[in-house]
mmCIF file of C-alpha atoms and ligand atoms in Angstrom:
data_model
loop_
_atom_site.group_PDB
_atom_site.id
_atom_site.type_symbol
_atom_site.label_atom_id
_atom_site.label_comp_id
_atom_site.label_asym_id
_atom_site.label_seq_id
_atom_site.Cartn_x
_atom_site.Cartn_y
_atom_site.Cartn_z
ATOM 1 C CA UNK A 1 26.785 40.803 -9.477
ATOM 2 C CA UNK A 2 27.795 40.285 -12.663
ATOM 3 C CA UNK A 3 29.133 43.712 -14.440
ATOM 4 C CA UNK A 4 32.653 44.242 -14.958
ATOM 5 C CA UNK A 5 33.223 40.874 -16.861
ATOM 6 C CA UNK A 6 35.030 40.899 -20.380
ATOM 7 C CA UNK A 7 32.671 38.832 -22.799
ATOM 8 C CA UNK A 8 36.172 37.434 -23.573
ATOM 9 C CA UNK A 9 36.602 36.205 -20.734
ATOM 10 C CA UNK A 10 35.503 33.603 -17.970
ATOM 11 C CA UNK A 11 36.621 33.475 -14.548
ATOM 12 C CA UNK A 12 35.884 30.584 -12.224
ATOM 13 C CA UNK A 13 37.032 31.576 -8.266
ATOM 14 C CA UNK A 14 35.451 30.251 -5.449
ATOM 15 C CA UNK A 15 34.223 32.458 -2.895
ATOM 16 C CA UNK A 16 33.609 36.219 -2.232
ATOM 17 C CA UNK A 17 30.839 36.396 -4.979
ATOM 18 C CA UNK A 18 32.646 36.103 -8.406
ATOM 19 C CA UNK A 19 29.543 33.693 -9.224
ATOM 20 C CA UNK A 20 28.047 33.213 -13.168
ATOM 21 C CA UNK A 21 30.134 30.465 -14.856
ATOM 22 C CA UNK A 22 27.552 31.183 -17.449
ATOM 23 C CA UNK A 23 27.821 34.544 -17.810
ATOM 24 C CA UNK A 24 29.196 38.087 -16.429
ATOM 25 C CA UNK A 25 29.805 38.301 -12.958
ATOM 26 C CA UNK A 26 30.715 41.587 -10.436
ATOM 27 C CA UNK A 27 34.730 39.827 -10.174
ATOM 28 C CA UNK A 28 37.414 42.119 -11.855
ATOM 29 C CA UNK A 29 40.503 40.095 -11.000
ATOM 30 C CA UNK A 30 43.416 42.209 -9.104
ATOM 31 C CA UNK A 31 45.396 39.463 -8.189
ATOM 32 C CA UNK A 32 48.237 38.538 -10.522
ATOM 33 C CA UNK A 33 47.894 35.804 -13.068
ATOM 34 C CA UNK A 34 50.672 33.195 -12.213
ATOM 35 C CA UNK A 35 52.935 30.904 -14.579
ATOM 36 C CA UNK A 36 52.639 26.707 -13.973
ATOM 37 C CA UNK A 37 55.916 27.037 -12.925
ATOM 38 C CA UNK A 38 55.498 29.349 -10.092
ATOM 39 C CA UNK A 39 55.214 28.887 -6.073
ATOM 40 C CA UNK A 40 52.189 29.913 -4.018
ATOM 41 C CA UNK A 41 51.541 29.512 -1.177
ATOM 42 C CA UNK A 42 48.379 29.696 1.179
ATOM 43 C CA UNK A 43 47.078 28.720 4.818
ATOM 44 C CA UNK A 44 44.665 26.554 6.090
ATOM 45 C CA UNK A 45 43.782 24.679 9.091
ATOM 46 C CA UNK A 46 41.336 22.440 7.310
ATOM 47 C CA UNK A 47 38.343 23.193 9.199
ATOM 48 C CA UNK A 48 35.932 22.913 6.202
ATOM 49 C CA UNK A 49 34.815 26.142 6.941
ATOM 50 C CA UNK A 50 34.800 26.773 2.585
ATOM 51 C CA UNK A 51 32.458 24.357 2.323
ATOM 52 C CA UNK A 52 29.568 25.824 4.961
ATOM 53 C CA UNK A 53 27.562 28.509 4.406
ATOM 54 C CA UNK A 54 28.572 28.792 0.528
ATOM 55 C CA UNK A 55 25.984 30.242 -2.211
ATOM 56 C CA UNK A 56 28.877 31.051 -4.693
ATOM 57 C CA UNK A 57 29.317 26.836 -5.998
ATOM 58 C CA UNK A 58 28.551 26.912 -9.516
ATOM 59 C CA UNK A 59 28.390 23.809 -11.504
ATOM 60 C CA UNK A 60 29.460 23.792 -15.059
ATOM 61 C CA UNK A 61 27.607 20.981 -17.193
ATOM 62 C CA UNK A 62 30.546 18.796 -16.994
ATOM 63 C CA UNK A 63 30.989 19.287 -13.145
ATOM 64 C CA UNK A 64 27.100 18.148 -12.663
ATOM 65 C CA UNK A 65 27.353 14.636 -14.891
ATOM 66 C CA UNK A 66 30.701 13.803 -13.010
ATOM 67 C CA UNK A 67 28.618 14.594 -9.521
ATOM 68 C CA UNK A 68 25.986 12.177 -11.728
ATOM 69 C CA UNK A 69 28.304 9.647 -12.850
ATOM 70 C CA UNK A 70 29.978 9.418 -8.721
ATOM 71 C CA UNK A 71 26.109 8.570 -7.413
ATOM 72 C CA UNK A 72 24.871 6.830 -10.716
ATOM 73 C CA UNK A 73 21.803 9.088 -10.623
ATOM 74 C CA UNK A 74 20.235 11.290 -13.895
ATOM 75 C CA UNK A 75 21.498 15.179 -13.714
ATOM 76 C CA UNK A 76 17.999 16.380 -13.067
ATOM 77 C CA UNK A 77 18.208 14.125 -10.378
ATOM 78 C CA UNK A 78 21.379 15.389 -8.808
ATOM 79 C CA UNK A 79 20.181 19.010 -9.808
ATOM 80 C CA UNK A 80 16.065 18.538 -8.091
ATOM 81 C CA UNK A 81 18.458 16.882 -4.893
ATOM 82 C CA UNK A 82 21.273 18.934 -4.498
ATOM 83 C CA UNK A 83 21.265 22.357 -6.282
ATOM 84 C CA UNK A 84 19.554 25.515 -7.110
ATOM 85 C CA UNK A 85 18.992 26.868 -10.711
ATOM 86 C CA UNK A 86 18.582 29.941 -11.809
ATOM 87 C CA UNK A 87 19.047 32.263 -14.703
ATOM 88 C CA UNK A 88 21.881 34.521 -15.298
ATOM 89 C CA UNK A 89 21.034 38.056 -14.440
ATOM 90 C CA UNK A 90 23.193 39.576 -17.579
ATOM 91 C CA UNK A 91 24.356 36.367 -19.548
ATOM 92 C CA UNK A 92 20.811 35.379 -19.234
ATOM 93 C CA UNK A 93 22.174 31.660 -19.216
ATOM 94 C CA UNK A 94 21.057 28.939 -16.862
ATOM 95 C CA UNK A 95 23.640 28.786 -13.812
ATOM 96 C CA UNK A 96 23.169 25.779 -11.127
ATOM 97 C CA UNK A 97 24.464 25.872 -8.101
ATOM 98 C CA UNK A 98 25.143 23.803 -5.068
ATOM 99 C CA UNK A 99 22.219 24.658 -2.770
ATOM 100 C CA UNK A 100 23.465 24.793 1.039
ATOM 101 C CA UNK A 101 21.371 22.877 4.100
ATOM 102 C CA UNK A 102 19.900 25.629 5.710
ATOM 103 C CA UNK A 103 19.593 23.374 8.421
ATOM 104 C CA UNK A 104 22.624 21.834 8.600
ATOM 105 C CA UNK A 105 23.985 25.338 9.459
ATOM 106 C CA UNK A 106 24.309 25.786 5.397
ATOM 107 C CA UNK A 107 26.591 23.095 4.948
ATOM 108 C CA UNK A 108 27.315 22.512 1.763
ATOM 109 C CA UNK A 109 24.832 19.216 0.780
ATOM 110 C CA UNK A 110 28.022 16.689 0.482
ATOM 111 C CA UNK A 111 30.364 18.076 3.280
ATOM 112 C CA UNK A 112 29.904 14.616 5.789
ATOM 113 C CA UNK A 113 32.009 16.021 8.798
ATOM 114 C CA UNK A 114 34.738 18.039 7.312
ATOM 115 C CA UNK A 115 35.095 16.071 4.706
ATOM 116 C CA UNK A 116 33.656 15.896 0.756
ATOM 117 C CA UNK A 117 31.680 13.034 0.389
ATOM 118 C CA UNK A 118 32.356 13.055 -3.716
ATOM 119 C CA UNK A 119 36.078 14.101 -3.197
ATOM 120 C CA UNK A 120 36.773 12.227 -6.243
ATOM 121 C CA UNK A 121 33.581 14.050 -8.155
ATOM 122 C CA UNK A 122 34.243 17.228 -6.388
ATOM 123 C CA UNK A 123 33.425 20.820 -8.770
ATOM 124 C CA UNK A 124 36.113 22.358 -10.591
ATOM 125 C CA UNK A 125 36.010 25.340 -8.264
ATOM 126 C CA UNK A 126 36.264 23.203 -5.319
ATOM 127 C CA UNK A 127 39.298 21.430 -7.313
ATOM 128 C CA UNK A 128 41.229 24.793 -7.573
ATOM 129 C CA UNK A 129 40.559 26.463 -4.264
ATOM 130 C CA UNK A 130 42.645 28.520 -3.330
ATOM 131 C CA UNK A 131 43.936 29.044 -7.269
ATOM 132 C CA UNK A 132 41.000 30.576 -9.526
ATOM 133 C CA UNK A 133 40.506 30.168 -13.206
ATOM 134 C CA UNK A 134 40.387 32.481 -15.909
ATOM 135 C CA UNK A 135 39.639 31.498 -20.110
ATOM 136 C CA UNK A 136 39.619 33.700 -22.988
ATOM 137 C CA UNK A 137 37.770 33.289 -25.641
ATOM 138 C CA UNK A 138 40.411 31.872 -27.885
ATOM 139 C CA UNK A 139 40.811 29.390 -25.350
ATOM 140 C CA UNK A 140 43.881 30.595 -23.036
ATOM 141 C CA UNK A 141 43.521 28.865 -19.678
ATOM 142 C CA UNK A 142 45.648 31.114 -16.355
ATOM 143 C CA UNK A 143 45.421 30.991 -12.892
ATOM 144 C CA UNK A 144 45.553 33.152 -9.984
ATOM 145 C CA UNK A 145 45.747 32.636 -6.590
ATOM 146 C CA UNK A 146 42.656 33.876 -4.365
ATOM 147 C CA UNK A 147 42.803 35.327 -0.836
ATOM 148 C CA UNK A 148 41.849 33.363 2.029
ATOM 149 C CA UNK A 149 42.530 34.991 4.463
ATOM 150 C CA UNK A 150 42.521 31.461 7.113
ATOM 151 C CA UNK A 151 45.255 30.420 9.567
ATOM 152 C CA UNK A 152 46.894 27.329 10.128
ATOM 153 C CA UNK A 153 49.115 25.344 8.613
ATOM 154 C CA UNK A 154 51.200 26.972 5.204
ATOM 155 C CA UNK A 155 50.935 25.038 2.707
ATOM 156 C CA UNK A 156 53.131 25.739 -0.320
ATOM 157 C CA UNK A 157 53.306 24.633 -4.279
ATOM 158 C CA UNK A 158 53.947 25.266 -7.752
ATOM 159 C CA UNK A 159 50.842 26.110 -9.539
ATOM 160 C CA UNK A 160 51.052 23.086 -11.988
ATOM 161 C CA UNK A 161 51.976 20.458 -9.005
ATOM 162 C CA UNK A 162 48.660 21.792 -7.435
ATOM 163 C CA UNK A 163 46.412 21.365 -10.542
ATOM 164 C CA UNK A 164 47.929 18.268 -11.226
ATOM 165 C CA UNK A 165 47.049 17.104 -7.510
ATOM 166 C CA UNK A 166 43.479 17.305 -8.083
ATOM 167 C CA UNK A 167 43.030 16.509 -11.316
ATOM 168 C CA UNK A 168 42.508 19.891 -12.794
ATOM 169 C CA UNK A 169 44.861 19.462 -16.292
ATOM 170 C CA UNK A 170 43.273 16.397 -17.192
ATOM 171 C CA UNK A 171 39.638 18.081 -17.529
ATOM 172 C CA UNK A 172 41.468 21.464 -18.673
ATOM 173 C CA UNK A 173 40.180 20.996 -22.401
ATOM 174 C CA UNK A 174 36.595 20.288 -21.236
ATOM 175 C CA UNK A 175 36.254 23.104 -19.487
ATOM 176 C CA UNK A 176 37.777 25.417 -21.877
ATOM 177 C CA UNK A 177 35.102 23.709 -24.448
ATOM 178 C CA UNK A 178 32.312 24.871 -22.030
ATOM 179 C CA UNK A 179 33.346 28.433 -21.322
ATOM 180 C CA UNK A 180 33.543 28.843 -24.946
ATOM 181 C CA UNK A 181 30.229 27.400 -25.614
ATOM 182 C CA UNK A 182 28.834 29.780 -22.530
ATOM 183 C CA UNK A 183 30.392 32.773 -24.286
ATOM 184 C CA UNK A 184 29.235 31.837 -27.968
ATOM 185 C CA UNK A 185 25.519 31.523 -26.313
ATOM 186 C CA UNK A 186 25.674 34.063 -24.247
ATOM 187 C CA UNK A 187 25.173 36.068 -27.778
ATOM 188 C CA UNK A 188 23.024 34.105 -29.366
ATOM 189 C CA UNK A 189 20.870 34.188 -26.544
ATOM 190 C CA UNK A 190 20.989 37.831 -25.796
ATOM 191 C CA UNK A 191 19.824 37.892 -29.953
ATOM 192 C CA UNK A 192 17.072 35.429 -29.586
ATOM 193 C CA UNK A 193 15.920 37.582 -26.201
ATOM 194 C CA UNK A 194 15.698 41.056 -27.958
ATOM 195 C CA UNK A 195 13.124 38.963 -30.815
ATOM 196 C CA UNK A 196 11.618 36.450 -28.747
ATOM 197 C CA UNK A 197 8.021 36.706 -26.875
ATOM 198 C CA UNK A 198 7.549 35.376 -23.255
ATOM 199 C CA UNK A 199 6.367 31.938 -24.256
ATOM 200 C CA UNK A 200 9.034 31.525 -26.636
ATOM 201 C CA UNK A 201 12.023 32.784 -24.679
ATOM 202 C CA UNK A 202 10.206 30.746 -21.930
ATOM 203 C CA UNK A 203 11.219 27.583 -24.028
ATOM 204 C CA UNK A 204 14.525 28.512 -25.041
ATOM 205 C CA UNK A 205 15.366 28.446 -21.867
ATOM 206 C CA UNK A 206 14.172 24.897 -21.184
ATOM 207 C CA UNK A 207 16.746 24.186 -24.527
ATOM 208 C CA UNK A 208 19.608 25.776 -22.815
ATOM 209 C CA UNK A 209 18.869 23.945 -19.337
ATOM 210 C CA UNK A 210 18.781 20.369 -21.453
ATOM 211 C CA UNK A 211 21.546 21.143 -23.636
ATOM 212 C CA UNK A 212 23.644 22.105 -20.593
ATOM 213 C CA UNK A 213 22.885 20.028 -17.809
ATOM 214 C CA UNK A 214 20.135 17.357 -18.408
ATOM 215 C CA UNK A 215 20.545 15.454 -21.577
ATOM 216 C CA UNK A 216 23.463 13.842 -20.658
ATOM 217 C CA UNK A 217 23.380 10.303 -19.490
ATOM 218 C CA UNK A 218 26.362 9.697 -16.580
ATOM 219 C CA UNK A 219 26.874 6.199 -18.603
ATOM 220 C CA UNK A 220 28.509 7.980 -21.275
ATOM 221 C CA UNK A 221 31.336 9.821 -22.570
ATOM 222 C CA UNK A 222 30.452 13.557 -21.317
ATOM 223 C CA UNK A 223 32.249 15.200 -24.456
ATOM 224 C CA UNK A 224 30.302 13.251 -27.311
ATOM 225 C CA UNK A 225 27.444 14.331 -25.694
ATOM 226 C CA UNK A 226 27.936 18.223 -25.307
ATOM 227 C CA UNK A 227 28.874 18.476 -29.168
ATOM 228 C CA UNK A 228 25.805 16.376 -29.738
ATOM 229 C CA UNK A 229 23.517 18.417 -27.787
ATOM 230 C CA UNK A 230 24.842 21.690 -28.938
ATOM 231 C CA UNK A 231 23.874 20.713 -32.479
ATOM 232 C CA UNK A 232 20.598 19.623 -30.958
ATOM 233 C CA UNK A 233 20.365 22.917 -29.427
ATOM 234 C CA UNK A 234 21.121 24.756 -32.425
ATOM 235 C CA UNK A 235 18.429 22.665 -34.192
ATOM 236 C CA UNK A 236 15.979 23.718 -31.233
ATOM 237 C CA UNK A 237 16.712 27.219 -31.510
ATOM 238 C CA UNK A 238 16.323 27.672 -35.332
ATOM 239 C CA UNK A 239 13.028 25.896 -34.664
ATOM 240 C CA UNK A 240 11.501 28.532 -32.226
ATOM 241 C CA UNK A 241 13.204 31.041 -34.058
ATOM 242 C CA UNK A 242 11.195 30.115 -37.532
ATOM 243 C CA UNK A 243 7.942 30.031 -35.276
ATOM 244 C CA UNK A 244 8.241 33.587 -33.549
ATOM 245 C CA UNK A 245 8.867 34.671 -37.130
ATOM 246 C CA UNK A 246 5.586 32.957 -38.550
ATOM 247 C CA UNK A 247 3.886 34.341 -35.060
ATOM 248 C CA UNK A 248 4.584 37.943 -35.568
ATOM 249 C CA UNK A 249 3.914 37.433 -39.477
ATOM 250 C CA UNK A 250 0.656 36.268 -38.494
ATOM 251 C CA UNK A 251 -0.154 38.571 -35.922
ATOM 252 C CA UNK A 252 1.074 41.785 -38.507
ATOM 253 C CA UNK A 253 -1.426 40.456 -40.829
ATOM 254 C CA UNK A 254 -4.187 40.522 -38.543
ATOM 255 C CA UNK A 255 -4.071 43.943 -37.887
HETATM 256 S S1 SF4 B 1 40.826 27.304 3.560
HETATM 257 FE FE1 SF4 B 1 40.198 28.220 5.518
HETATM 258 S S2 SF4 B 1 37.992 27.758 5.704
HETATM 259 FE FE2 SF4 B 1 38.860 26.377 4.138
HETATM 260 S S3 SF4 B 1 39.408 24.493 5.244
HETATM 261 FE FE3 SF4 B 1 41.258 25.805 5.179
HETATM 262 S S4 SF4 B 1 41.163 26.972 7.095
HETATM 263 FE FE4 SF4 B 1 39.125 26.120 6.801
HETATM 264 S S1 SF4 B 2 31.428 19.698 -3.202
HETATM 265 FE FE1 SF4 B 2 32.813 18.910 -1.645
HETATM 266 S S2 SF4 B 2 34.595 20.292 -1.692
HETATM 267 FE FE2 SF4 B 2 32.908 21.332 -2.757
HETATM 268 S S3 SF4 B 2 31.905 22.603 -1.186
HETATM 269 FE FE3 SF4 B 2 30.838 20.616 -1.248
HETATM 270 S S4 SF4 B 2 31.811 19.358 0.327
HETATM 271 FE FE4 SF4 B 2 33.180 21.082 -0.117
#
């Protein structure tokens, strides 16, 4: 996973592996990008079958505190309850995803028959499916239509009538704020990695997992907060970058 992913770019697609929102991922895209204005179409017999058995449902920041906000619980919360973190393999990012019941036949933790039980809350990628999402670095948001490869019923659209259905344009800007803040880290951190110890890349990476997904309370605004805990973050990071410095001074002098 993870090769073959422009750092100027960021694609979200649901399914079939195409994984790291925070970082690179093994998805080169084949399928054409489409225009708003164009039709798609796609089947489904609305079994809920794309929400069993799924390892591939990452959370961005801003899809965890709306999950938050829907149950009025803290993010760690929601994250310790219903997800799995880890760390991006090449992006070396945190990335949190939806953690299937194993023993509810890896149902996804808020399918309740074959329905979502936080429709309203539900994660951007489940928001798109079928469409997938690509950003640039400057910010250019497309869309592309994945294969499914189900039967039953066609159902047919234009690409913005379908966003628009589930809500997708009104959190377009947030999202392009995050993958651009993924991408702008995913340098810095790959910096800080190359000069930090252990111990102190250890605690950048408890900065990156607050920044990102915990210090946010579901009470409040999500934006103010992600610009306030990116500065907070870049406060952090100076911090243990100042003390790694003073460590290896140290430690040069000793010899
Ligand atoms: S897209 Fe396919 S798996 Fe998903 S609900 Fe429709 S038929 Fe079922
Ligand atoms: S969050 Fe909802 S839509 Fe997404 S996989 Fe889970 S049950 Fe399905």
């Amino acid at each position: 996973m993870e090769q073959n992913h422009s750092q100027n770019r960021r694609t979200i697609m649901l399914k079939d592996s195409q994984v790291d929102l925070c970082g690179r991922t093994d998805f080169t895209r084949t399928a054409p990008l489409l225009a708003r204005d164009e039709a798609f179409s796609f089947a489904c017999a609305g079994c809920g079958g794309c929400c069993r058995g799924r390892e591939d449902i990452v959370l961005s920041g801003f899809d965890l505190w709306r999950i938050a906000a829907r149950l009025r619980l803290p993010p760690r919360t929601v994250a310790r309850a219903f997800c799995r973190g880890s760390i991006g393999r090449v992006s070396r990012l945190p990335v949190l995803r939806l953690a299937p019941l194993k023993e509810e036949h890896g149902n996804c933790p808020f399918l309740t028959g074959n329905h979502c039980a936080i429709h309203d809350a539900e994660p951007l990628v489940c928001a798109l499916y079928p469409l997938a999402q690509e950003i640039t670095k400057d910010g250019q948001v497309s869309y592309f239509l994945q294969s499914t490869q189900c039967g039953g019923q066609v159902i047919a659209a234009r690409v913005g009538d379908y966003l628009t259905r589930y809500d997708v344009p009104a959190r377009e800007a947030t999202d392009v704020r995050w993958a651009q803040v993924c991408m702008e880290l995913e340098d810095t951190v790959e910096r800080l990695d190359a000069l930090f110890e252990p111990v102190f890349a250890r605690r950048m990476q408890e900065k990156l997992w607050q920044a990102l997904y915990y210090r946010y309370d579901f009470a409040k605004e999500y934006r103010p907060q992600l610009e306030e805990n990116l500065l907070w973050l870049d406060g952090e990071l100076k911090k243990l970058e100042g003390m790694q410095m003073r460590h290896s001074t140290i430690e040069k002098s000793d010899r």
